[in-house]
Coordinates of C-alpha atoms in Angstrom, one line a residue:
M165 CA -0.4 -11.3 -15.3
V166 CA 0.8 -12.5 -12.0
T167 CA -1.8 -13.6 -9.5
G168 CA -1.6 -12.4 -6.1
L169 CA -1.5 -13.8 -2.6
H170 CA -4.9 -14.2 -0.8
V171 CA -5.5 -12.7 2.7
T172 CA -8.3 -13.9 4.7
Q173 CA -7.6 -12.2 8.1
Q174 CA -6.8 -8.6 9.0
R175 CA -6.2 -6.5 12.1
S176 CA -4.9 -3.0 13.2
F177 CA -1.2 -2.6 13.7
T178 CA 0.1 -3.9 17.0
N179 CA 3.2 -1.6 17.0
P180 CA 2.1 2.0 17.5
A181 CA 5.0 3.4 15.5
D182 CA 3.6 1.8 12.4
Y183 CA 0.9 4.6 12.3
E184 CA 3.6 7.1 11.6
A185 CA 5.1 5.1 8.6
F186 CA 4.2 6.0 5.1
S187 CA 1.4 3.8 3.6
L188 CA 2.6 0.7 5.4
I189 CA 1.0 -2.7 5.8
R190 CA 2.7 -5.7 7.6
V191 CA 2.5 -9.4 6.2
H192 CA 3.9 -12.6 7.5
N193 CA 7.7 -12.8 6.8
L194 CA 7.2 -15.8 4.4
R195 CA 5.0 -13.6 2.1
L196 CA 7.6 -10.9 1.6
A197 CA 9.8 -12.6 -1.1
P198 CA 7.0 -13.5 -3.5
L199 CA 5.8 -9.8 -3.3
G200 CA 9.2 -8.2 -4.0
G201 CA 10.8 -8.0 -0.5
R202 CA 10.7 -5.5 2.3
N203 CA 9.7 -2.1 1.3
A204 CA 8.2 -3.1 -2.0
W205 CA 5.0 -1.7 -3.2
V206 CA 1.9 -3.8 -3.5
V207 CA -1.7 -3.4 -4.6
L208 CA -4.4 -4.6 -2.1
K209 CA -7.7 -5.6 -3.7
T210 CA -10.8 -6.7 -2.3
N211 CA -13.5 -8.9 -3.6
A212 CA -15.7 -5.8 -3.9
G213 CA -13.2 -4.3 -6.4
K214 CA -11.8 -1.6 -4.2
R215 CA -8.0 -1.3 -4.4
C216 CA -5.1 0.7 -2.9
C217 CA -1.2 0.7 -3.0
R218 CA 0.9 0.1 0.1
M219 CA 4.4 -0.6 1.0
I220 CA 4.9 -3.9 2.8
R221 CA 7.1 -4.9 5.5
G222 CA 7.3 -8.3 7.6
I223 CA 5.6 -8.8 11.0
G224 CA 8.9 -9.7 12.7
R225 CA 9.1 -12.2 15.5
D226 CA 5.4 -12.8 16.0
P227 CA 5.1 -16.6 16.1
G228 CA 1.3 -16.6 16.2
F229 CA 0.9 -14.4 13.3
P230 CA -1.1 -16.5 10.4
E231 CA 0.3 -16.6 7.0
D232 CA -2.9 -15.5 5.6
G233 CA -3.0 -12.5 7.9
I234 CA -2.3 -8.8 7.4
E235 CA -1.8 -5.6 9.5
I236 CA -3.2 -2.5 8.3
D237 CA -4.1 1.1 9.4
Y238 CA -7.4 2.8 9.5
E239 CA -6.8 4.8 6.3
T240 CA -6.3 1.5 4.3
R241 CA -9.4 0.1 6.0
L242 CA -11.4 3.1 4.9
A243 CA -9.9 3.0 1.3
L244 CA -10.8 -0.6 0.8
Q245 CA -14.1 -0.1 2.6
I246 CA -13.7 -3.2 4.6
P247 CA -16.8 -3.9 6.8
K248 CA -16.3 -4.7 10.5
S249 CA -16.6 -8.5 11.5
S250 CA -16.3 -10.4 14.5
I251 CA -12.8 -10.9 16.0
N252 CA -11.1 -14.2 16.5
M253 CA -8.9 -15.5 19.4
Q254 CA -5.9 -13.7 17.8
G255 CA -7.5 -10.2 17.5
F256 CA -8.2 -10.7 13.6
H257 CA -11.1 -9.7 11.6
C258 CA -12.3 -11.9 8.6
C259 CA -11.7 -10.2 5.2
A260 CA -11.2 -11.4 1.6
M261 CA -8.3 -9.6 -0.2
E262 CA -5.6 -10.2 -2.7
I263 CA -2.0 -8.7 -2.6
R264 CA 0.1 -8.5 -5.7
R265 CA 3.3 -6.5 -6.7
A266 CA 2.5 -2.9 -7.9
T267 CA 3.6 -1.6 -11.2
A268 CA 5.5 1.7 -11.4
L269 CA 2.5 3.6 -12.7
E270 CA 0.4 2.2 -9.9
V271 CA 3.1 3.4 -7.4
L272 CA 3.1 6.9 -8.9
R273 CA -0.7 7.0 -8.9
A274 CA -0.7 6.0 -5.2
H275 CA 1.6 9.0 -4.4
W276 CA -0.5 11.4 -6.7
D277 CA -3.8 10.4 -4.8
H278 CA -2.2 10.1 -1.2
P279 CA -4.6 11.5 1.3
D280 CA -1.8 13.3 3.2
P281 CA -1.0 16.6 1.5
A282 CA 2.6 16.7 2.9
Y283 CA 3.3 13.7 0.5
R284 CA 0.9 14.6 -2.2
I285 CA 1.5 18.1 -3.1
P286 CA 5.4 18.0 -3.4
L287 CA 5.0 15.0 -5.9
Q288 CA 2.4 16.9 -7.9
I289 CA 4.4 19.9 -8.1
S290 CA 7.6 18.1 -9.1
L291 CA 5.9 16.0 -11.7
V292 CA 4.3 19.1 -13.3
S293 CA 7.4 20.9 -13.2
F294 CA 9.3 18.0 -14.8
V295 CA 6.7 17.8 -17.6
L296 CA 6.9 21.7 -18.3
G297 CA 10.7 21.3 -18.3
V298 CA 10.6 18.6 -20.9
I299 CA 8.1 20.7 -23.0
G300 CA 10.4 23.6 -22.7
L301 CA 13.6 21.7 -23.5
G302 CA 11.6 20.5 -26.7
L303 CA 10.5 23.8 -27.8
G304 CA 14.1 25.1 -27.2
V305 CA 15.6 22.4 -29.3
L306 CA 13.0 23.0 -32.0
S307 CA 13.5 26.7 -32.0
L308 CA 17.3 26.2 -32.8
K309 CA 16.5 24.2 -36.0

């Protein structure tokens, strides 16, 4: 099993447009390659055992962004149940998380359980339809024999 990268600082997004993105977090640009690159899916896990899947992107040209820092949204903070803590000089809160690459099953589960019905319901309908189609195909082939 691949161990993840540790995160000790988190803050809210500095770019307001990030709040419109689909399940996004931002990490230091040097952290992107070990986690699979831009737009790769990762699992965030706290020391308390809470976890969630998100897509990663780099922070861009922010020279003061720490390598062990992360930018997350309010929904991610709620899902991980991150307690509020004091803010340091750069606007970061202390935290203890680990980030690792997500498996395909974890990505599917993240979409299945997504809090936004605009993403969740179409995926659920299409997967149920796919499974029913495979069953129908199997029964059709079976009936020909």
